[in-house]
Structures are given as structure tokens and as C-alpha cells.
mmCIF file of C-alpha atoms in Angstrom:
data_model
loop_
_atom_site.group_PDB
_atom_site.id
_atom_site.type_symbol
_atom_site.label_atom_id
_atom_site.label_comp_id
_atom_site.label_asym_id
_atom_site.label_seq_id
_atom_site.Cartn_x
_atom_site.Cartn_y
_atom_site.Cartn_z
ATOM 1 C CA MET A 1 -158.002 32.753 -84.060
ATOM 2 C CA ASN A 2 -154.970 30.449 -83.886
ATOM 3 C CA ARG A 3 -154.688 27.108 -85.695
ATOM 4 C CA VAL A 4 -155.517 24.890 -82.748
ATOM 5 C CA HIS A 5 -158.506 27.033 -81.810
ATOM 6 C CA ARG A 6 -159.701 26.902 -85.431
ATOM 7 C CA ALA A 7 -159.344 23.118 -85.327
ATOM 8 C CA ARG A 8 -161.323 22.880 -82.086
ATOM 9 C CA LYS A 9 -164.085 25.040 -83.555
ATOM 10 C CA SER A 10 -164.195 22.906 -86.695
ATOM 11 C CA VAL A 11 -164.383 19.677 -84.725
ATOM 12 C CA LEU A 12 -167.175 21.085 -82.603
ATOM 13 C CA ASP A 13 -168.987 22.494 -85.625
ATOM 14 C CA SER A 14 -169.076 19.020 -87.190
ATOM 15 C CA SER A 15 -170.453 17.334 -84.058
ATOM 16 C CA ASP A 16 -174.027 16.382 -83.223
ATOM 17 C CA ARG A 17 -175.838 19.616 -82.485
ATOM 18 C CA HIS A 18 -179.343 20.680 -81.601
ATOM 19 C CA ASP A 19 -180.350 24.201 -82.503
ATOM 20 C CA GLU A 20 -182.595 25.089 -79.543
ATOM 21 C CA GLU A 21 -184.019 28.156 -81.253
ATOM 22 C CA ASN A 22 -185.040 26.413 -84.486
ATOM 23 C CA GLY A 23 -185.466 22.872 -83.148
ATOM 24 C CA VAL A 24 -183.155 21.428 -85.785
ATOM 25 C CA TYR A 25 -180.926 18.407 -85.180
ATOM 26 C CA ARG A 26 -177.786 18.125 -87.342
ATOM 27 C CA ALA A 27 -175.706 14.944 -87.395
ATOM 28 C CA ARG A 28 -171.920 15.015 -87.339
ATOM 29 C CA THR A 29 -169.621 13.060 -89.625
ATOM 30 C CA LYS A 30 -168.605 10.052 -87.546
ATOM 31 C CA SER A 31 -165.390 8.026 -87.699
ATOM 32 C CA PHE A 32 -167.232 4.849 -86.689
ATOM 33 C CA THR A 33 -170.254 2.793 -87.711
ATOM 34 C CA ARG A 34 -173.236 2.318 -85.445
ATOM 35 C CA ARG A 35 -172.787 -1.080 -83.802
ATOM 36 C CA SER A 36 -174.966 -3.108 -81.470
ATOM 37 C CA ARG A 37 -174.962 -2.051 -77.822
ATOM 38 C CA ARG A 38 -176.515 -5.323 -76.692
ATOM 39 C CA LEU A 39 -174.543 -7.244 -74.076
ATOM 40 C CA THR A 40 -174.507 -10.948 -73.386
ATOM 41 C CA GLU A 41 -175.785 -11.997 -69.973
ATOM 42 C CA SER A 42 -172.205 -12.599 -68.817
ATOM 43 C CA LEU A 43 -171.001 -9.178 -69.925
ATOM 44 C CA GLN A 44 -174.049 -7.521 -68.414
ATOM 45 C CA ARG A 45 -173.275 -9.148 -65.072
ATOM 46 C CA THR A 46 -169.700 -7.882 -65.343
ATOM 47 C CA MET A 47 -170.883 -4.350 -66.006
ATOM 48 C CA ASP A 48 -173.474 -4.487 -63.228
ATOM 49 C CA LYS A 49 -170.827 -5.569 -60.750
ATOM 50 C CA HIS A 50 -167.727 -3.695 -61.894
ATOM 51 C CA GLY A 51 -168.743 -1.043 -64.424
ATOM 52 C CA ASP A 52 -168.879 1.797 -61.905
ATOM 53 C CA ARG A 53 -165.181 1.286 -61.078
ATOM 54 C CA PHE A 54 -164.030 1.867 -64.644
ATOM 55 C CA VAL A 55 -166.706 3.585 -66.752
ATOM 56 C CA VAL A 56 -167.039 7.361 -66.385
ATOM 57 C CA PRO A 57 -170.605 8.715 -66.108
ATOM 58 C CA VAL A 58 -171.129 11.075 -69.025
ATOM 59 C CA LYS A 59 -173.352 14.100 -69.411
ATOM 60 C CA ARG A 60 -174.733 13.729 -72.938
ATOM 61 C CA SER A 61 -175.511 16.064 -75.772
ATOM 62 C CA GLN A 62 -177.544 14.626 -78.661
ATOM 63 C CA GLY A 63 -176.904 10.900 -79.076
ATOM 64 C CA TYR A 64 -175.343 8.313 -76.776
ATOM 65 C CA THR A 65 -171.812 8.795 -78.153
ATOM 66 C CA THR A 66 -171.723 12.558 -77.557
ATOM 67 C CA VAL A 67 -170.838 14.658 -74.525
ATOM 68 C CA ALA A 68 -172.467 17.889 -73.446
ATOM 69 C CA SER A 69 -170.651 21.131 -74.154
ATOM 70 C CA ASP A 70 -170.046 21.729 -70.442
ATOM 71 C CA PHE A 71 -168.815 18.210 -69.597
ATOM 72 C CA HIS A 72 -165.210 18.239 -68.364
ATOM 73 C CA LEU A 73 -162.795 15.489 -67.305
ATOM 74 C CA ALA A 74 -160.225 16.076 -64.571
ATOM 75 C CA PRO A 75 -157.822 13.116 -64.436
ATOM 76 C CA THR A 76 -156.789 13.758 -60.828
ATOM 77 C CA GLU A 77 -160.433 13.415 -59.818
ATOM 78 C CA LEU A 78 -161.091 10.403 -62.058
ATOM 79 C CA PHE A 79 -158.109 8.456 -60.734
ATOM 80 C CA GLY A 80 -157.734 10.007 -57.304
ATOM 81 C CA ARG A 81 -154.058 10.735 -57.877
ATOM 82 C CA GLU A 82 -151.502 12.664 -59.945
ATOM 83 C CA ALA A 83 -149.761 10.405 -62.474
ATOM 84 C CA PRO A 84 -148.627 10.414 -66.107
ATOM 85 C CA LEU A 85 -151.684 10.225 -68.351
ATOM 86 C CA VAL A 86 -152.072 8.041 -71.441
ATOM 87 C CA VAL A 87 -155.155 8.517 -73.617
ATOM 88 C CA GLU A 88 -156.181 5.676 -75.912
ATOM 89 C CA ILE A 89 -158.628 6.348 -78.722
ATOM 90 C CA GLY A 90 -160.564 3.247 -79.688
ATOM 91 C CA PRO A 91 -159.245 0.533 -77.335
ATOM 92 C CA GLY A 92 -161.632 -2.071 -78.774
ATOM 93 C CA VAL A 93 -161.861 -4.959 -76.294
ATOM 94 C CA GLY A 94 -159.030 -3.572 -74.171
ATOM 95 C CA GLU A 95 -156.116 -5.860 -75.005
ATOM 96 C CA GLN A 96 -153.631 -2.999 -75.338
ATOM 97 C CA ILE A 97 -154.777 -0.746 -72.522
ATOM 98 C CA VAL A 98 -155.197 -3.507 -69.933
ATOM 99 C CA SER A 99 -151.760 -4.916 -70.749
ATOM 100 C CA ALA A 100 -150.252 -1.426 -70.421
ATOM 101 C CA ALA A 101 -152.103 -0.686 -67.172
ATOM 102 C CA ASP A 102 -150.700 -3.890 -65.697
ATOM 103 C CA ARG A 103 -147.194 -3.122 -66.961
ATOM 104 C CA TRP A 104 -147.187 0.525 -65.854
ATOM 105 C CA PRO A 105 -149.231 0.759 -62.643
ATOM 106 C CA ASP A 106 -147.771 4.217 -61.976
ATOM 107 C CA HIS A 107 -149.600 5.607 -65.043
ATOM 108 C CA ASN A 108 -153.241 6.588 -65.522
ATOM 109 C CA PHE A 109 -154.993 5.269 -68.651
ATOM 110 C CA LEU A 110 -158.040 7.015 -70.095
ATOM 111 C CA ALA A 111 -159.896 5.449 -73.034
ATOM 112 C CA PHE A 112 -162.544 6.759 -75.431
ATOM 113 C CA GLU A 113 -164.646 3.990 -77.002
ATOM 114 C CA VAL A 114 -168.074 3.949 -78.668
ATOM 115 C CA TRP A 115 -168.755 0.191 -78.783
ATOM 116 C CA GLN A 116 -170.453 -0.835 -75.554
ATOM 117 C CA PRO A 117 -169.721 -4.600 -75.829
ATOM 118 C CA GLY A 118 -166.063 -3.674 -76.311
ATOM 119 C CA ILE A 119 -166.184 -1.544 -73.172
ATOM 120 C CA ALA A 120 -167.699 -4.446 -71.247
ATOM 121 C CA LYS A 121 -164.964 -6.783 -72.486
ATOM 122 C CA LEU A 122 -162.340 -4.209 -71.512
ATOM 123 C CA VAL A 123 -163.820 -4.024 -68.012
ATOM 124 C CA SER A 124 -163.833 -7.826 -67.797
ATOM 125 C CA ARG A 125 -160.146 -7.913 -68.793
ATOM 126 C CA ALA A 126 -159.277 -5.222 -66.258
ATOM 127 C CA VAL A 127 -161.015 -7.124 -63.485
ATOM 128 C CA SER A 128 -159.247 -10.369 -64.447
ATOM 129 C CA ALA A 129 -155.875 -8.571 -64.558
ATOM 130 C CA GLY A 130 -156.498 -6.873 -61.217
ATOM 131 C CA VAL A 131 -155.759 -3.384 -62.531
ATOM 132 C CA GLU A 132 -157.455 -0.236 -61.238
ATOM 133 C CA ASN A 133 -155.714 2.510 -63.254
ATOM 134 C CA ILE A 134 -158.101 2.572 -66.236
ATOM 135 C CA ARG A 135 -161.104 4.786 -66.899
ATOM 136 C CA VAL A 136 -163.329 4.528 -69.966
ATOM 137 C CA VAL A 137 -165.548 7.161 -71.547
ATOM 138 C CA GLU A 138 -168.267 5.923 -73.883
ATOM 139 C CA ALA A 139 -168.022 8.734 -76.426
ATOM 140 C CA ASP A 140 -166.774 9.673 -79.864
ATOM 141 C CA ALA A 141 -163.237 10.932 -79.269
ATOM 142 C CA ALA A 142 -163.398 13.445 -82.121
ATOM 143 C CA GLN A 143 -166.397 15.145 -80.511
ATOM 144 C CA ALA A 144 -165.488 14.598 -76.863
ATOM 145 C CA ILE A 145 -161.777 15.408 -76.602
ATOM 146 C CA PRO A 146 -162.084 19.090 -77.614
ATOM 147 C CA ILE A 147 -164.712 19.529 -74.907
ATOM 148 C CA THR A 148 -163.526 17.332 -72.058
ATOM 149 C CA LEU A 149 -159.731 17.595 -71.858
ATOM 150 C CA ASP A 150 -157.536 20.562 -70.976
ATOM 151 C CA SER A 151 -154.494 21.550 -73.003
ATOM 152 C CA ALA A 152 -151.104 19.961 -72.233
ATOM 153 C CA ILE A 153 -152.636 17.228 -70.083
ATOM 154 C CA ALA A 154 -151.532 13.952 -71.736
ATOM 155 C CA ASP A 155 -148.085 12.372 -71.783
ATOM 156 C CA GLU A 156 -149.069 10.029 -74.627
ATOM 157 C CA VAL A 157 -152.013 9.444 -76.963
ATOM 158 C CA TRP A 158 -152.541 6.104 -78.702
ATOM 159 C CA THR A 159 -154.537 5.518 -81.879
ATOM 160 C CA PHE A 160 -153.971 1.908 -82.880
ATOM 161 C CA PHE A 161 -155.784 0.447 -85.893
ATOM 162 C CA PRO A 162 -158.523 3.062 -86.312
ATOM 163 C CA ASP A 163 -161.359 2.208 -88.689
ATOM 164 C CA PRO A 164 -159.740 2.423 -92.165
ATOM 165 C CA TRP A 165 -162.896 3.346 -94.099
ATOM 166 C CA ARG A 166 -161.562 1.572 -97.165
ATOM 167 C CA LYS A 167 -163.898 2.997 -99.822
ATOM 168 C CA ALA A 168 -162.672 6.270 -101.299
ATOM 169 C CA ARG A 169 -166.023 7.984 -100.774
ATOM 170 C CA HIS A 170 -165.867 7.155 -97.058
ATOM 171 C CA ARG A 171 -162.336 8.359 -96.337
ATOM 172 C CA LYS A 172 -163.603 11.680 -95.027
ATOM 173 C CA ARG A 173 -164.721 9.625 -92.009
ATOM 174 C CA ARG A 174 -161.181 8.641 -91.042
ATOM 175 C CA ILE A 175 -160.443 10.015 -87.612
ATOM 176 C CA VAL A 176 -156.823 10.942 -88.376
ATOM 177 C CA ASN A 177 -156.895 14.196 -90.310
ATOM 178 C CA ASP A 178 -155.304 17.634 -90.116
ATOM 179 C CA GLN A 179 -157.859 19.028 -87.675
ATOM 180 C CA PHE A 180 -157.693 16.036 -85.348
ATOM 181 C CA ALA A 181 -153.885 16.157 -85.342
ATOM 182 C CA LEU A 182 -154.020 19.716 -84.030
ATOM 183 C CA GLU A 183 -156.453 18.629 -81.338
ATOM 184 C CA ILE A 184 -154.145 15.816 -80.243
ATOM 185 C CA ALA A 185 -151.242 18.281 -80.250
ATOM 186 C CA ARG A 186 -153.287 20.552 -77.993
ATOM 187 C CA ILE A 187 -153.818 17.937 -75.270
ATOM 188 C CA LEU A 188 -150.247 16.584 -75.411
ATOM 189 C CA LYS A 189 -147.635 17.974 -73.068
ATOM 190 C CA ASP A 190 -144.489 19.401 -74.641
ATOM 191 C CA GLY A 191 -142.450 16.425 -75.821
ATOM 192 C CA GLY A 192 -145.475 14.125 -75.507
ATOM 193 C CA VAL A 193 -145.939 11.299 -77.992
ATOM 194 C CA TRP A 194 -148.805 10.375 -80.293
ATOM 195 C CA ARG A 195 -148.418 6.705 -81.243
ATOM 196 C CA LEU A 196 -150.381 5.359 -84.194
ATOM 197 C CA ALA A 197 -150.561 2.113 -86.145
ATOM 198 C CA THR A 198 -152.588 0.845 -89.088
ATOM 199 C CA ASP A 199 -152.413 -2.163 -91.380
ATOM 200 C CA TRP A 200 -154.063 -0.401 -94.327
ATOM 201 C CA ASP A 201 -151.321 0.978 -96.568
ATOM 202 C CA ASP A 202 -153.102 4.050 -97.909
ATOM 203 C CA TYR A 203 -154.140 5.027 -94.385
ATOM 204 C CA ALA A 204 -150.494 4.698 -93.305
ATOM 205 C CA TRP A 205 -149.462 7.118 -96.057
ATOM 206 C CA GLN A 206 -152.257 9.506 -94.985
ATOM 207 C CA ILE A 207 -151.308 9.372 -91.297
ATOM 208 C CA ARG A 208 -147.648 9.982 -92.152
ATOM 209 C CA ASP A 209 -148.671 12.966 -94.294
ATOM 210 C CA VAL A 210 -150.923 14.393 -91.572
ATOM 211 C CA VAL A 211 -148.191 14.177 -88.941
ATOM 212 C CA GLU A 212 -145.526 15.740 -91.135
ATOM 213 C CA ALA A 213 -147.866 18.535 -92.259
ATOM 214 C CA CYS A 214 -148.664 19.603 -88.694
ATOM 215 C CA ASP A 215 -146.567 22.588 -87.580
ATOM 216 C CA VAL A 216 -146.567 21.554 -83.918
ATOM 217 C CA LEU A 217 -145.789 17.861 -84.373
ATOM 218 C CA VAL A 218 -142.503 16.254 -85.423
ATOM 219 C CA ASN A 219 -142.038 12.826 -86.987
ATOM 220 C CA PRO A 220 -138.826 11.515 -85.363
ATOM 221 C CA TYR A 221 -138.562 8.852 -88.075
ATOM 222 C CA GLU A 222 -138.978 11.150 -91.054
ATOM 223 C CA GLY A 223 -137.365 9.565 -94.116
ATOM 224 C CA GLU A 224 -136.886 6.181 -92.444
ATOM 225 C CA ARG A 225 -138.225 2.694 -93.298
ATOM 226 C CA ALA A 226 -139.352 3.414 -96.830
ATOM 227 C CA ASP A 227 -142.007 1.022 -98.121
ATOM 228 C CA PRO A 228 -141.761 -0.214 -101.738
ATOM 229 C CA ASN A 229 -145.557 0.030 -102.005
ATOM 230 C CA ASP A 230 -145.547 3.707 -101.057
ATOM 231 C CA PRO A 231 -146.634 5.826 -104.047
ATOM 232 C CA GLU A 232 -143.999 8.364 -102.957
ATOM 233 C CA GLY A 233 -141.231 5.795 -103.283
ATOM 234 C CA GLU A 234 -138.376 6.379 -100.860
ATOM 235 C CA ARG A 235 -140.134 8.936 -98.706
ATOM 236 C CA GLY A 236 -140.508 6.663 -95.664
ATOM 237 C CA GLY A 237 -141.422 8.200 -92.333
ATOM 238 C CA PHE A 238 -142.410 5.087 -90.397
ATOM 239 C CA ALA A 239 -141.403 4.099 -86.883
ATOM 240 C CA PRO A 240 -140.181 0.711 -85.697
ATOM 241 C CA ARG A 241 -142.844 -1.287 -83.914
ATOM 242 C CA TRP A 242 -143.143 0.170 -80.419
ATOM 243 C CA GLU A 243 -142.201 -2.493 -77.901
ATOM 244 C CA GLY A 244 -145.136 -1.487 -75.702
ATOM 245 C CA ARG A 245 -147.722 -2.297 -78.384
ATOM 246 C CA VAL A 246 -149.117 -5.790 -77.911
ATOM 247 C CA LEU A 247 -150.265 -8.092 -80.700
ATOM 248 C CA THR A 248 -154.055 -7.903 -80.549
ATOM 249 C CA HIS A 249 -156.559 -10.243 -82.149
ATOM 250 C CA PHE A 250 -157.399 -7.400 -84.560
ATOM 251 C CA GLU A 251 -153.821 -7.123 -85.797
ATOM 252 C CA SER A 252 -153.580 -10.919 -85.958
ATOM 253 C CA ARG A 253 -156.526 -10.982 -88.367
ATOM 254 C CA GLY A 254 -154.719 -8.477 -90.566
ATOM 255 C CA ILE A 255 -151.595 -10.593 -90.561
ATOM 256 C CA HIS A 256 -153.715 -13.604 -91.544
ATOM 257 C CA ASP A 257 -155.019 -11.526 -94.461
ATOM 258 C CA GLU A 258 -151.400 -10.651 -95.392
ATOM 259 C CA ARG A 259 -151.596 -7.023 -94.299
ATOM 260 C CA HIS A 260 -148.537 -5.362 -92.767
ATOM 261 C CA ALA A 261 -148.813 -2.887 -89.890
ATOM 262 C CA HIS A 262 -147.126 0.498 -90.132
ATOM 263 C CA ASP A 263 -146.277 2.426 -86.968
ATOM 264 C CA ILE A 264 -146.126 6.224 -86.959
ATOM 265 C CA GLU A 265 -145.021 8.486 -84.113
ATOM 266 C CA ALA A 266 -145.437 12.198 -83.566
ATOM 267 C CA ILE A 267 -143.677 14.311 -80.932
ATOM 268 C CA ARG A 268 -145.268 17.473 -79.590
ATOM 269 C CA GLU A 269 -143.092 20.527 -80.217
ATOM 270 C CA PRO A 270 -142.428 22.881 -77.254
ATOM 271 C CA ARG A 271 -144.984 25.647 -76.937
ATOM 272 C CA LEU A 272 -143.954 29.246 -77.425
ATOM 273 C CA PRO A 273 -143.654 31.487 -74.338
ATOM 274 C CA ARG A 274 -146.936 32.699 -72.904
ATOM 275 C CA THR A 275 -145.807 36.296 -73.377
ATOM 276 C CA GLN A 276 -146.591 35.978 -77.081
ATOM 277 C CA PRO A 277 -150.185 37.065 -77.890
ATOM 278 C CA ALA A 278 -152.455 34.026 -78.290
ATOM 279 C CA SER A 279 -153.671 35.262 -81.694
ATOM 280 C CA GLU A 280 -150.112 34.893 -83.012
ATOM 281 C CA ASN A 281 -149.314 31.615 -81.278
ATOM 282 C CA PRO A 282 -150.581 28.451 -83.013
ATOM 283 C CA GLN A 283 -149.258 26.134 -80.319
ATOM 284 C CA GLN A 284 -151.595 26.662 -77.347
#
């Protein structure tokens, strides 16, 4: 079993599962906290009127943030066209993705979000901006992406300001880890980009380490922009702020609290020729 396939199995093994034979339900380790799904009257009206245009109907497994094992997403069907695909993990209230959809109307934007009020606010923003090239899946990306998306399908993946899980005992919940990096590498096209940002220093060091440890991802800024607070001193490895990343209210709060955002980029290495046996090829 190659590395990416092992990663996919591990991600799936840690997801919500129901053992039909023994009637046992096992909960997965989640990268998010359970938050209210209640909508204000205004947001509910927005969803009633416009939700069907943007929110993808999902076949569920156990729990409202899961997808069934046979649920598949085909971007050409979702958007009704062939276009470069950007996947955003955790768009929050949609500031980034709606701005990007307006700026790049020739791209398709697919988001995975678990917070229903955030989805409703994203839809409201999309309607106000007059954009149509966004689709949202209410699901946990770590559980859903291995199931729903084919390999080499995305031009870019964005993970901006994921939940930092600040307490040491909770850091296993952080979505960016070695297994998830391999899963992102799987869905990226050759040369595709994974863009990340966080304003928690120790998470920035972890993300940098995860990217540089992945055999099929390259950090194009390896050794650059060293941070004096980095426990590894002059190691660096951080990207300049991507000009396409907007200043969101979430980042603004961090700035107010005197936190500094670190950007990290990862480039998908070219896959090996298909003539090589899959069992020997970790890049499929």
C-alpha cells in the first residue's frame, strides 16, 4: 500500500463509523468544536431563498458533518462547466472565497465548512457580490475529502487560519498533519499549490514541518523569512503574504491581539509515470 493510500485509509479509519454488524458507533477525532447550527431569521430567509444555488446536498454517514462512503463530488457537474478548481477548507463566513470568486470568475471555488451560520453568511455574501462560481459542502474536510474528491483534481487548496487548538493536549486535533498533507497532495494537480496561513506561532512551525516532511510536496520558500521566535532559529521556510489573501475579520482580531500571521506554501511534485507499479509509487 503506497503512502497516499495509507494516509487515506488512516483518515477514513479515524472518521465517524457505525459497525453495522455489532451496532457500535465510534466517534472520530475532529479538528473543530461543535458549534450552534441555529440561524437568525434573516440568515434563514437567505438560505431558504438562495441556499440551493450554493450549498451541495450531501448524503450523510453518521453525524451531520460526515459524508457517506459512496458520496462523490464531480466539479463539472456541480458548476456546469470545466474550469480551474480551488478548494477552500474552512472558509468561515466567506470573506476570502467570495472575494476570490468575484476576482476570478473563470475559476470554480469549492468550500468545506462545518459551521452552518458561517455557511449562511457566506451565501449572503455571495448573493450580495453577485457571484455564482461557489459551491459549499457542509462537512468535515478531513473525513469528506478522501471520499468525495478524485486525485489530481484541484489547482489550489486553501487552509487559512485553521483552528489552532492551543492547549498541548488538544494539538492532535489540528487538521494540518502528515496524513492530511498526503491527502491534499493527492487531490492537487501536478504543480498545484496548497496555501496556508496561521497567526499562532507554534502552529506555523508545525505546518512548515509537515510540508517539508512530505515527499510529494515542496516548500518553495524553504530557508526564507526566518522568525526570531522560531525555536529552530534561522530555519525559516515561510512565504510572503499571498496577494490574493484578503484581510478577514478573523485575522484582524489576531492583529489586535498582537499576533503575526505566517504564510506557508506547498507545491505538488510531478507524479511518476503510470508505468510504475502503484505499490511502488507513493505519488498517486
